[in-house]
């Protein structure tokens, strides 16, 4: 054992031998701190991860700073209380007041692909399409944003689309948008639920109520609907060979139709069950 290392280990109170120190990573780090680079160059190799500076956006706006300045200078509010009310870091407000800095807030972090106004128009377009019955999927939103950025000149037209990370940050910036599984809606139902169709339905319904004098007789107004229930079970997962076709034998199928009726006073009518006809 070299003299430099032995002296360094012996000087530390409660130290151990080299074999005991390098048994775990933490003790190997301690040994590396004690050794010089020329001593045991190939015995201990501890690589520390590089320190990466994180980019972040400020959580306060220029209006928050202005209001905090106004509270401190006009209303004589304490700095800590004014910072708490306006959502501004206490040290930031104290530094700006002591150094006489203005309200300007430098933009920290990487700039966004679109401006606030451009993103607002994009969000309005997405919500308008969703209201018309044509919601966009995640891939379609990314494609739309990529094409918009290329038209605005903020992104080069190199054939590459924006990443999923951009989409996730875009959704976080606009909480009024959400990603959910779309429900099935047939074309006939979509056309039947237009604004003109619904208004025409209620106008005709009002004429019927007036004709038969039902406007003050809710106990004579029923809402009847029918629904069907499948009687066949859903086959579960079964075991078999890779080259085998796995089938589950069931009957030809059938359904039970249930007819329910409710009046406007929440009195239920008799339930009608329509079973599958037997041959």
PDB file of C-alpha atoms in Angstrom:
ATOM      1  CA  UNK A   1       0.000   0.000   0.000  1.00  0.00           C
ATOM      2  CA  UNK A   2       1.471   3.425  -0.941  1.00  0.00           C
ATOM      3  CA  UNK A   3       2.450   5.739   1.851  1.00  0.00           C
ATOM      4  CA  UNK A   4       0.164   8.599   0.751  1.00  0.00           C
ATOM      5  CA  UNK A   5      -2.951   6.473   0.843  1.00  0.00           C
ATOM      6  CA  UNK A   6      -2.108   4.751   4.137  1.00  0.00           C
ATOM      7  CA  UNK A   7      -1.473   8.079   5.832  1.00  0.00           C
ATOM      8  CA  UNK A   8      -4.730   9.511   4.489  1.00  0.00           C
ATOM      9  CA  UNK A   9      -6.716   6.563   5.793  1.00  0.00           C
ATOM     10  CA  UNK A  10      -5.010   6.519   9.179  1.00  0.00           C
ATOM     11  CA  UNK A  11      -5.605  10.228   9.743  1.00  0.00           C
ATOM     12  CA  UNK A  12      -9.395   9.826   9.458  1.00  0.00           C
ATOM     13  CA  UNK A  13     -10.958   8.795  12.790  1.00  0.00           C
ATOM     14  CA  UNK A  14     -12.683   5.438  12.692  1.00  0.00           C
ATOM     15  CA  UNK A  15     -11.361   4.606   9.200  1.00  0.00           C
ATOM     16  CA  UNK A  16     -11.078   1.099   7.789  1.00  0.00           C
ATOM     17  CA  UNK A  17      -8.789  -0.716   5.415  1.00  0.00           C
ATOM     18  CA  UNK A  18      -8.994  -0.196   1.688  1.00  0.00           C
ATOM     19  CA  UNK A  19     -10.652  -3.568   1.147  1.00  0.00           C
ATOM     20  CA  UNK A  20     -13.449  -2.629   3.560  1.00  0.00           C
ATOM     21  CA  UNK A  21     -13.918   0.871   2.184  1.00  0.00           C
ATOM     22  CA  UNK A  22     -14.410  -0.080  -1.460  1.00  0.00           C
ATOM     23  CA  UNK A  23     -17.039  -2.736  -0.691  1.00  0.00           C
ATOM     24  CA  UNK A  24     -19.882  -0.289  -1.369  1.00  0.00           C
ATOM     25  CA  UNK A  25     -20.338   2.720  -3.607  1.00  0.00           C
ATOM     26  CA  UNK A  26     -20.623   5.342  -0.878  1.00  0.00           C
ATOM     27  CA  UNK A  27     -17.343   4.319   0.735  1.00  0.00           C
ATOM     28  CA  UNK A  28     -15.678   4.204  -2.685  1.00  0.00           C
ATOM     29  CA  UNK A  29     -16.645   7.839  -3.133  1.00  0.00           C
ATOM     30  CA  UNK A  30     -15.002   8.689   0.183  1.00  0.00           C
ATOM     31  CA  UNK A  31     -11.807   6.923  -0.880  1.00  0.00           C
ATOM     32  CA  UNK A  32     -11.752   8.801  -4.170  1.00  0.00           C
ATOM     33  CA  UNK A  33     -11.943  12.108  -2.323  1.00  0.00           C
ATOM     34  CA  UNK A  34      -8.886  11.122  -0.236  1.00  0.00           C
ATOM     35  CA  UNK A  35      -6.765   9.828  -3.103  1.00  0.00           C
ATOM     36  CA  UNK A  36      -4.802  11.962  -5.521  1.00  0.00           C
ATOM     37  CA  UNK A  37      -5.310  11.338  -9.254  1.00  0.00           C
ATOM     38  CA  UNK A  38      -1.849   9.775  -9.524  1.00  0.00           C
ATOM     39  CA  UNK A  39      -2.511   7.202  -6.804  1.00  0.00           C
ATOM     40  CA  UNK A  40      -4.250   4.010  -7.932  1.00  0.00           C
ATOM     41  CA  UNK A  41      -5.447   5.412 -11.288  1.00  0.00           C
ATOM     42  CA  UNK A  42      -7.167   2.178 -12.327  1.00  0.00           C
ATOM     43  CA  UNK A  43      -8.353   0.909  -8.950  1.00  0.00           C
ATOM     44  CA  UNK A  44     -11.344   3.146  -8.294  1.00  0.00           C
ATOM     45  CA  UNK A  45     -13.466   4.725 -11.026  1.00  0.00           C
ATOM     46  CA  UNK A  46     -16.481   6.676  -9.797  1.00  0.00           C
ATOM     47  CA  UNK A  47     -18.393   8.573 -12.490  1.00  0.00           C
ATOM     48  CA  UNK A  48     -20.687  11.314 -11.258  1.00  0.00           C
ATOM     49  CA  UNK A  49     -23.669  12.346 -13.432  1.00  0.00           C
ATOM     50  CA  UNK A  50     -23.304  15.765 -15.056  1.00  0.00           C
ATOM     51  CA  UNK A  51     -25.232  18.611 -13.522  1.00  0.00           C
ATOM     52  CA  UNK A  52     -27.931  19.737 -15.944  1.00  0.00           C
ATOM     53  CA  UNK A  53     -29.514  23.113 -15.424  1.00  0.00           C
ATOM     54  CA  UNK A  54     -33.307  22.931 -15.632  1.00  0.00           C
ATOM     55  CA  UNK A  55     -35.205  25.421 -17.731  1.00  0.00           C
ATOM     56  CA  UNK A  56     -38.379  26.740 -16.217  1.00  0.00           C
ATOM     57  CA  UNK A  57     -41.062  29.295 -16.882  1.00  0.00           C
ATOM     58  CA  UNK A  58     -41.984  31.961 -14.358  1.00  0.00           C
ATOM     59  CA  UNK A  59     -45.223  31.311 -12.505  1.00  0.00           C
ATOM     60  CA  UNK A  60     -46.064  34.999 -12.163  1.00  0.00           C
ATOM     61  CA  UNK A  61     -46.928  37.612 -14.758  1.00  0.00           C
ATOM     62  CA  UNK A  62     -46.199  41.277 -15.234  1.00  0.00           C
ATOM     63  CA  UNK A  63     -49.598  42.151 -13.757  1.00  0.00           C
ATOM     64  CA  UNK A  64     -48.666  40.289 -10.552  1.00  0.00           C
ATOM     65  CA  UNK A  65     -45.485  42.349 -10.229  1.00  0.00           C
ATOM     66  CA  UNK A  66     -47.361  45.610 -10.867  1.00  0.00           C
ATOM     67  CA  UNK A  67     -49.955  44.806  -8.225  1.00  0.00           C
ATOM     68  CA  UNK A  68     -47.266  43.830  -5.704  1.00  0.00           C
ATOM     69  CA  UNK A  69     -45.432  47.136  -6.367  1.00  0.00           C
ATOM     70  CA  UNK A  70     -48.690  49.044  -5.900  1.00  0.00           C
ATOM     71  CA  UNK A  71     -49.467  47.316  -2.602  1.00  0.00           C
ATOM     72  CA  UNK A  72     -46.013  47.994  -1.179  1.00  0.00           C
ATOM     73  CA  UNK A  73     -45.543  51.580  -2.376  1.00  0.00           C
ATOM     74  CA  UNK A  74     -49.118  52.888  -2.179  1.00  0.00           C
ATOM     75  CA  UNK A  75     -50.853  50.815   0.482  1.00  0.00           C
ATOM     76  CA  UNK A  76     -47.687  50.344   2.570  1.00  0.00           C
ATOM     77  CA  UNK A  77     -48.285  46.594   2.658  1.00  0.00           C
ATOM     78  CA  UNK A  78     -45.395  44.498   3.991  1.00  0.00           C
ATOM     79  CA  UNK A  79     -43.298  42.899   1.281  1.00  0.00           C
ATOM     80  CA  UNK A  80     -43.945  39.348   2.426  1.00  0.00           C
ATOM     81  CA  UNK A  81     -47.706  39.837   2.571  1.00  0.00           C
ATOM     82  CA  UNK A  82     -47.803  41.588  -0.827  1.00  0.00           C
ATOM     83  CA  UNK A  83     -45.761  38.794  -2.394  1.00  0.00           C
ATOM     84  CA  UNK A  84     -48.077  36.177  -0.913  1.00  0.00           C
ATOM     85  CA  UNK A  85     -51.190  37.963  -2.190  1.00  0.00           C
ATOM     86  CA  UNK A  86     -49.871  38.423  -5.721  1.00  0.00           C
ATOM     87  CA  UNK A  87     -48.128  35.060  -6.121  1.00  0.00           C
ATOM     88  CA  UNK A  88     -44.647  36.551  -6.505  1.00  0.00           C
ATOM     89  CA  UNK A  89     -41.526  35.117  -4.813  1.00  0.00           C
ATOM     90  CA  UNK A  90     -40.627  37.177  -1.752  1.00  0.00           C
ATOM     91  CA  UNK A  91     -36.948  37.468  -2.645  1.00  0.00           C
ATOM     92  CA  UNK A  92     -37.770  38.548  -6.208  1.00  0.00           C
ATOM     93  CA  UNK A  93     -40.046  41.336  -5.002  1.00  0.00           C
ATOM     94  CA  UNK A  94     -37.531  42.441  -2.372  1.00  0.00           C
ATOM     95  CA  UNK A  95     -34.689  42.567  -4.924  1.00  0.00           C
ATOM     96  CA  UNK A  96     -36.694  44.587  -7.417  1.00  0.00           C
ATOM     97  CA  UNK A  97     -37.777  47.090  -4.788  1.00  0.00           C
ATOM     98  CA  UNK A  98     -34.283  47.523  -3.357  1.00  0.00           C
ATOM     99  CA  UNK A  99     -32.573  47.863  -6.748  1.00  0.00           C
ATOM    100  CA  UNK A 100     -35.288  50.056  -8.235  1.00  0.00           C
ATOM    101  CA  UNK A 101     -35.983  47.702 -11.128  1.00  0.00           C
ATOM    102  CA  UNK A 102     -39.064  48.142 -13.277  1.00  0.00           C
ATOM    103  CA  UNK A 103     -41.902  45.708 -13.884  1.00  0.00           C
ATOM    104  CA  UNK A 104     -40.256  43.967 -16.841  1.00  0.00           C
ATOM    105  CA  UNK A 105     -40.012  40.205 -16.417  1.00  0.00           C
ATOM    106  CA  UNK A 106     -37.466  38.452 -18.644  1.00  0.00           C
ATOM    107  CA  UNK A 107     -38.798  35.351 -20.362  1.00  0.00           C
ATOM    108  CA  UNK A 108     -37.025  32.320 -18.934  1.00  0.00           C
ATOM    109  CA  UNK A 109     -36.710  28.981 -20.662  1.00  0.00           C
ATOM    110  CA  UNK A 110     -37.187  28.034 -24.287  1.00  0.00           C
ATOM    111  CA  UNK A 111     -39.866  30.003 -26.194  1.00  0.00           C
ATOM    112  CA  UNK A 112     -43.009  28.183 -27.302  1.00  0.00           C
ATOM    113  CA  UNK A 113     -43.618  27.289 -30.938  1.00  0.00           C
ATOM    114  CA  UNK A 114     -46.748  29.459 -31.121  1.00  0.00           C
ATOM    115  CA  UNK A 115     -47.574  32.720 -29.443  1.00  0.00           C
ATOM    116  CA  UNK A 116     -50.373  32.905 -26.893  1.00  0.00           C
ATOM    117  CA  UNK A 117     -52.776  34.319 -29.469  1.00  0.00           C
ATOM    118  CA  UNK A 118     -51.875  31.698 -32.079  1.00  0.00           C
ATOM    119  CA  UNK A 119     -52.395  28.869 -29.595  1.00  0.00           C
ATOM    120  CA  UNK A 120     -55.734  30.384 -28.553  1.00  0.00           C
ATOM    121  CA  UNK A 121     -56.933  30.333 -32.175  1.00  0.00           C
ATOM    122  CA  UNK A 122     -55.762  26.726 -32.509  1.00  0.00           C
ATOM    123  CA  UNK A 123     -57.684  25.739 -29.362  1.00  0.00           C
ATOM    124  CA  UNK A 124     -60.831  27.497 -30.600  1.00  0.00           C
ATOM    125  CA  UNK A 125     -60.587  25.619 -33.906  1.00  0.00           C
ATOM    126  CA  UNK A 126     -60.205  22.267 -32.119  1.00  0.00           C
ATOM    127  CA  UNK A 127     -63.192  22.962 -29.859  1.00  0.00           C
ATOM    128  CA  UNK A 128     -65.296  24.113 -32.817  1.00  0.00           C
ATOM    129  CA  UNK A 129     -64.608  20.875 -34.691  1.00  0.00           C
ATOM    130  CA  UNK A 130     -65.494  18.884 -31.571  1.00  0.00           C
ATOM    131  CA  UNK A 131     -68.791  20.771 -31.198  1.00  0.00           C
ATOM    132  CA  UNK A 132     -69.649  19.953 -34.824  1.00  0.00           C
ATOM    133  CA  UNK A 133     -69.180  16.239 -34.179  1.00  0.00           C
ATOM    134  CA  UNK A 134     -65.694  15.876 -35.663  1.00  0.00           C
ATOM    135  CA  UNK A 135     -63.261  15.773 -32.717  1.00  0.00           C
ATOM    136  CA  UNK A 136     -59.581  15.452 -33.542  1.00  0.00           C
ATOM    137  CA  UNK A 137     -57.396  12.648 -32.264  1.00  0.00           C
ATOM    138  CA  UNK A 138     -53.965  13.230 -30.799  1.00  0.00           C
ATOM    139  CA  UNK A 139     -52.248  12.479 -34.097  1.00  0.00           C
ATOM    140  CA  UNK A 140     -54.599  14.810 -35.968  1.00  0.00           C
ATOM    141  CA  UNK A 141     -53.932  17.637 -33.496  1.00  0.00           C
ATOM    142  CA  UNK A 142     -50.178  17.154 -33.918  1.00  0.00           C
ATOM    143  CA  UNK A 143     -50.557  17.163 -37.714  1.00  0.00           C
ATOM    144  CA  UNK A 144     -52.677  20.312 -37.594  1.00  0.00           C
ATOM    145  CA  UNK A 145     -50.175  22.080 -35.333  1.00  0.00           C
ATOM    146  CA  UNK A 146     -47.245  21.043 -37.532  1.00  0.00           C
ATOM    147  CA  UNK A 147     -48.904  22.351 -40.688  1.00  0.00           C
ATOM    148  CA  UNK A 148     -49.875  25.583 -38.920  1.00  0.00           C
ATOM    149  CA  UNK A 149     -46.307  26.137 -37.726  1.00  0.00           C
ATOM    150  CA  UNK A 150     -44.971  25.560 -41.238  1.00  0.00           C
ATOM    151  CA  UNK A 151     -47.452  28.067 -42.685  1.00  0.00           C
ATOM    152  CA  UNK A 152     -46.531  30.650 -40.036  1.00  0.00           C
ATOM    153  CA  UNK A 153     -42.837  30.117 -40.702  1.00  0.00           C
ATOM    154  CA  UNK A 154     -41.954  29.156 -37.122  1.00  0.00           C
ATOM    155  CA  UNK A 155     -40.955  25.634 -38.155  1.00  0.00           C
ATOM    156  CA  UNK A 156     -39.100  24.377 -41.200  1.00  0.00           C
ATOM    157  CA  UNK A 157     -41.024  22.112 -43.566  1.00  0.00           C
ATOM    158  CA  UNK A 158     -38.731  19.088 -43.208  1.00  0.00           C
ATOM    159  CA  UNK A 159     -41.446  16.431 -43.144  1.00  0.00           C
ATOM    160  CA  UNK A 160     -41.104  15.736 -39.404  1.00  0.00           C
ATOM    161  CA  UNK A 161     -44.099  16.240 -37.144  1.00  0.00           C
ATOM    162  CA  UNK A 162     -44.185  17.620 -33.635  1.00  0.00           C
ATOM    163  CA  UNK A 163     -43.547  15.180 -30.808  1.00  0.00           C
ATOM    164  CA  UNK A 164     -45.911  13.745 -28.220  1.00  0.00           C
ATOM    165  CA  UNK A 165     -44.068  15.784 -25.611  1.00  0.00           C
ATOM    166  CA  UNK A 166     -45.202  18.980 -27.326  1.00  0.00           C
ATOM    167  CA  UNK A 167     -48.778  17.692 -27.317  1.00  0.00           C
ATOM    168  CA  UNK A 168     -48.643  16.917 -23.584  1.00  0.00           C
ATOM    169  CA  UNK A 169     -47.322  20.389 -22.771  1.00  0.00           C
ATOM    170  CA  UNK A 170     -49.916  21.939 -25.066  1.00  0.00           C
ATOM    171  CA  UNK A 171     -52.693  20.136 -23.183  1.00  0.00           C
ATOM    172  CA  UNK A 172     -51.272  21.301 -19.839  1.00  0.00           C
ATOM    173  CA  UNK A 173     -51.215  24.907 -21.035  1.00  0.00           C
ATOM    174  CA  UNK A 174     -54.886  24.702 -22.040  1.00  0.00           C
ATOM    175  CA  UNK A 175     -56.827  22.811 -19.331  1.00  0.00           C
ATOM    176  CA  UNK A 176     -60.144  23.367 -21.148  1.00  0.00           C
ATOM    177  CA  UNK A 177     -59.054  20.656 -23.558  1.00  0.00           C
ATOM    178  CA  UNK A 178     -59.144  17.001 -22.589  1.00  0.00           C
ATOM    179  CA  UNK A 179     -58.300  13.698 -24.208  1.00  0.00           C
ATOM    180  CA  UNK A 180     -61.062  11.099 -23.856  1.00  0.00           C
ATOM    181  CA  UNK A 181     -62.407   8.094 -25.702  1.00  0.00           C
ATOM    182  CA  UNK A 182     -65.004   9.150 -28.280  1.00  0.00           C
ATOM    183  CA  UNK A 183     -68.442   7.566 -28.138  1.00  0.00           C
ATOM    184  CA  UNK A 184     -69.988   5.935 -31.173  1.00  0.00           C
ATOM    185  CA  UNK A 185     -72.613   8.019 -32.983  1.00  0.00           C
ATOM    186  CA  UNK A 186     -74.215   6.893 -36.226  1.00  0.00           C
ATOM    187  CA  UNK A 187     -74.573   9.291 -39.146  1.00  0.00           C
ATOM    188  CA  UNK A 188     -78.382   9.182 -38.991  1.00  0.00           C
ATOM    189  CA  UNK A 189     -78.410  10.150 -35.316  1.00  0.00           C
ATOM    190  CA  UNK A 190     -75.861  12.889 -35.916  1.00  0.00           C
ATOM    191  CA  UNK A 191     -78.064  14.406 -38.631  1.00  0.00           C
ATOM    192  CA  UNK A 192     -81.201  13.972 -36.503  1.00  0.00           C
ATOM    193  CA  UNK A 193     -79.703  15.878 -33.571  1.00  0.00           C
ATOM    194  CA  UNK A 194     -79.082  19.133 -35.432  1.00  0.00           C
ATOM    195  CA  UNK A 195     -80.366  22.384 -33.957  1.00  0.00           C
ATOM    196  CA  UNK A 196     -83.100  22.796 -36.581  1.00  0.00           C
ATOM    197  CA  UNK A 197     -84.368  19.235 -36.098  1.00  0.00           C
ATOM    198  CA  UNK A 198     -84.565  19.530 -32.307  1.00  0.00           C
ATOM    199  CA  UNK A 199     -86.353  22.903 -32.448  1.00  0.00           C
ATOM    200  CA  UNK A 200     -88.845  21.537 -34.976  1.00  0.00           C
ATOM    201  CA  UNK A 201     -89.529  18.504 -32.758  1.00  0.00           C
ATOM    202  CA  UNK A 202     -90.405  20.603 -29.713  1.00  0.00           C
ATOM    203  CA  UNK A 203     -92.621  22.926 -31.784  1.00  0.00           C
ATOM    204  CA  UNK A 204     -94.635  19.949 -32.999  1.00  0.00           C
ATOM    205  CA  UNK A 205     -94.754  18.557 -29.469  1.00  0.00           C
ATOM    206  CA  UNK A 206     -96.129  21.862 -28.170  1.00  0.00           C
ATOM    207  CA  UNK A 207     -98.882  21.776 -30.787  1.00  0.00           C
ATOM    208  CA  UNK A 208     -99.902  18.289 -29.618  1.00  0.00           C
ATOM    209  CA  UNK A 209    -100.002  19.407 -25.960  1.00  0.00           C
ATOM    210  CA  UNK A 210    -102.229  22.352 -26.846  1.00  0.00           C
ATOM    211  CA  UNK A 211    -104.488  20.292 -29.103  1.00  0.00           C
ATOM    212  CA  UNK A 212    -105.201  17.604 -26.477  1.00  0.00           C
ATOM    213  CA  UNK A 213    -105.029  19.975 -23.471  1.00  0.00           C
ATOM    214  CA  UNK A 214    -102.080  18.248 -21.818  1.00  0.00           C
ATOM    215  CA  UNK A 215    -100.156  21.320 -20.678  1.00  0.00           C
ATOM    216  CA  UNK A 216    -101.592  21.068 -17.136  1.00  0.00           C
ATOM    217  CA  UNK A 217    -101.887  17.256 -17.016  1.00  0.00           C
ATOM    218  CA  UNK A 218     -98.393  15.841 -16.463  1.00  0.00           C
ATOM    219  CA  UNK A 219     -99.793  12.545 -15.164  1.00  0.00           C
ATOM    220  CA  UNK A 220    -101.047  11.806 -18.693  1.00  0.00           C
ATOM    221  CA  UNK A 221     -97.692  12.389 -20.375  1.00  0.00           C
ATOM    222  CA  UNK A 222     -95.464   9.313 -20.680  1.00  0.00           C
ATOM    223  CA  UNK A 223     -91.971   8.840 -21.987  1.00  0.00           C
ATOM    224  CA  UNK A 224     -91.663   5.314 -23.377  1.00  0.00           C
ATOM    225  CA  UNK A 225     -88.407   3.771 -24.548  1.00  0.00           C
ATOM    226  CA  UNK A 226     -87.218   0.313 -25.449  1.00  0.00           C
ATOM    227  CA  UNK A 227     -83.832  -1.344 -25.214  1.00  0.00           C
ATOM    228  CA  UNK A 228     -82.453  -4.767 -25.994  1.00  0.00           C
ATOM    229  CA  UNK A 229     -80.264  -7.074 -23.885  1.00  0.00           C
ATOM    230  CA  UNK A 230     -78.151  -9.810 -25.434  1.00  0.00           C
ATOM    231  CA  UNK A 231     -78.640 -13.186 -23.757  1.00  0.00           C
ATOM    232  CA  UNK A 232     -75.452 -14.785 -25.072  1.00  0.00           C
ATOM    233  CA  UNK A 233     -72.370 -14.741 -22.877  1.00  0.00           C
ATOM    234  CA  UNK A 234     -69.041 -13.296 -23.948  1.00  0.00           C
ATOM    235  CA  UNK A 235     -66.477 -16.076 -24.518  1.00  0.00           C
ATOM    236  CA  UNK A 236     -63.547 -15.897 -22.124  1.00  0.00           C
ATOM    237  CA  UNK A 237     -59.872 -16.445 -22.888  1.00  0.00           C
ATOM    238  CA  UNK A 238     -59.062 -20.111 -23.555  1.00  0.00           C
ATOM    239  CA  UNK A 239     -55.853 -22.077 -23.970  1.00  0.00           C
ATOM    240  CA  UNK A 240     -54.804 -23.769 -27.189  1.00  0.00           C
ATOM    241  CA  UNK A 241     -52.043 -24.235 -29.713  1.00  0.00           C
ATOM    242  CA  UNK A 242     -50.536 -21.427 -31.773  1.00  0.00           C
ATOM    243  CA  UNK A 243     -51.682 -22.970 -35.053  1.00  0.00           C
ATOM    244  CA  UNK A 244     -55.188 -23.804 -33.829  1.00  0.00           C
ATOM    245  CA  UNK A 245     -58.285 -21.704 -34.370  1.00  0.00           C
ATOM    246  CA  UNK A 246     -59.953 -21.321 -30.993  1.00  0.00           C
ATOM    247  CA  UNK A 247     -63.751 -21.230 -31.128  1.00  0.00           C
ATOM    248  CA  UNK A 248     -66.418 -21.243 -28.444  1.00  0.00           C
ATOM    249  CA  UNK A 249     -69.712 -22.931 -29.340  1.00  0.00           C
ATOM    250  CA  UNK A 250     -72.786 -20.833 -28.554  1.00  0.00           C
ATOM    251  CA  UNK A 251     -76.369 -20.694 -29.730  1.00  0.00           C
ATOM    252  CA  UNK A 252     -77.458 -18.678 -32.743  1.00  0.00           C
ATOM    253  CA  UNK A 253     -78.131 -15.681 -30.546  1.00  0.00           C
ATOM    254  CA  UNK A 254     -81.082 -13.659 -29.408  1.00  0.00           C
ATOM    255  CA  UNK A 255     -82.108 -10.671 -27.378  1.00  0.00           C
ATOM    256  CA  UNK A 256     -84.717  -9.648 -24.820  1.00  0.00           C
ATOM    257  CA  UNK A 257     -86.447  -6.345 -25.499  1.00  0.00           C
ATOM    258  CA  UNK A 258     -87.629  -4.345 -22.498  1.00  0.00           C
ATOM    259  CA  UNK A 259     -90.166  -1.539 -22.879  1.00  0.00           C
ATOM    260  CA  UNK A 260     -90.295   1.018 -20.057  1.00  0.00           C
ATOM    261  CA  UNK A 261     -92.581   3.996 -19.591  1.00  0.00           C
ATOM    262  CA  UNK A 262     -92.496   6.857 -17.098  1.00  0.00           C
ATOM    263  CA  UNK A 263     -94.918   9.717 -16.633  1.00  0.00           C
ATOM    264  CA  UNK A 264     -93.893  13.266 -15.774  1.00  0.00           C
ATOM    265  CA  UNK A 265     -94.741  12.678 -12.089  1.00  0.00           C
ATOM    266  CA  UNK A 266     -92.239   9.796 -12.006  1.00  0.00           C
ATOM    267  CA  UNK A 267     -94.864   7.059 -11.861  1.00  0.00           C
ATOM    268  CA  UNK A 268     -93.684   4.020 -13.762  1.00  0.00           C
ATOM    269  CA  UNK A 269     -95.979   2.108 -16.086  1.00  0.00           C
ATOM    270  CA  UNK A 270     -96.026  -1.658 -16.467  1.00  0.00           C
ATOM    271  CA  UNK A 271     -92.794  -3.130 -17.812  1.00  0.00           C
ATOM    272  CA  UNK A 272     -93.107  -5.136 -21.033  1.00  0.00           C
ATOM    273  CA  UNK A 273     -90.635  -7.933 -21.779  1.00  0.00           C
ATOM    274  CA  UNK A 274     -90.384  -9.210 -25.366  1.00  0.00           C
ATOM    275  CA  UNK A 275     -88.551 -12.545 -25.495  1.00  0.00           C
ATOM    276  CA  UNK A 276     -86.922 -14.152 -28.503  1.00  0.00           C
ATOM    277  CA  UNK A 277     -89.389 -16.194 -30.535  1.00  0.00           C
ATOM    278  CA  UNK A 278     -88.874 -19.946 -30.547  1.00  0.00           C
ATOM    279  CA  UNK A 279     -89.074 -21.841 -33.841  1.00  0.00           C
TER     280      UNK A 279
END
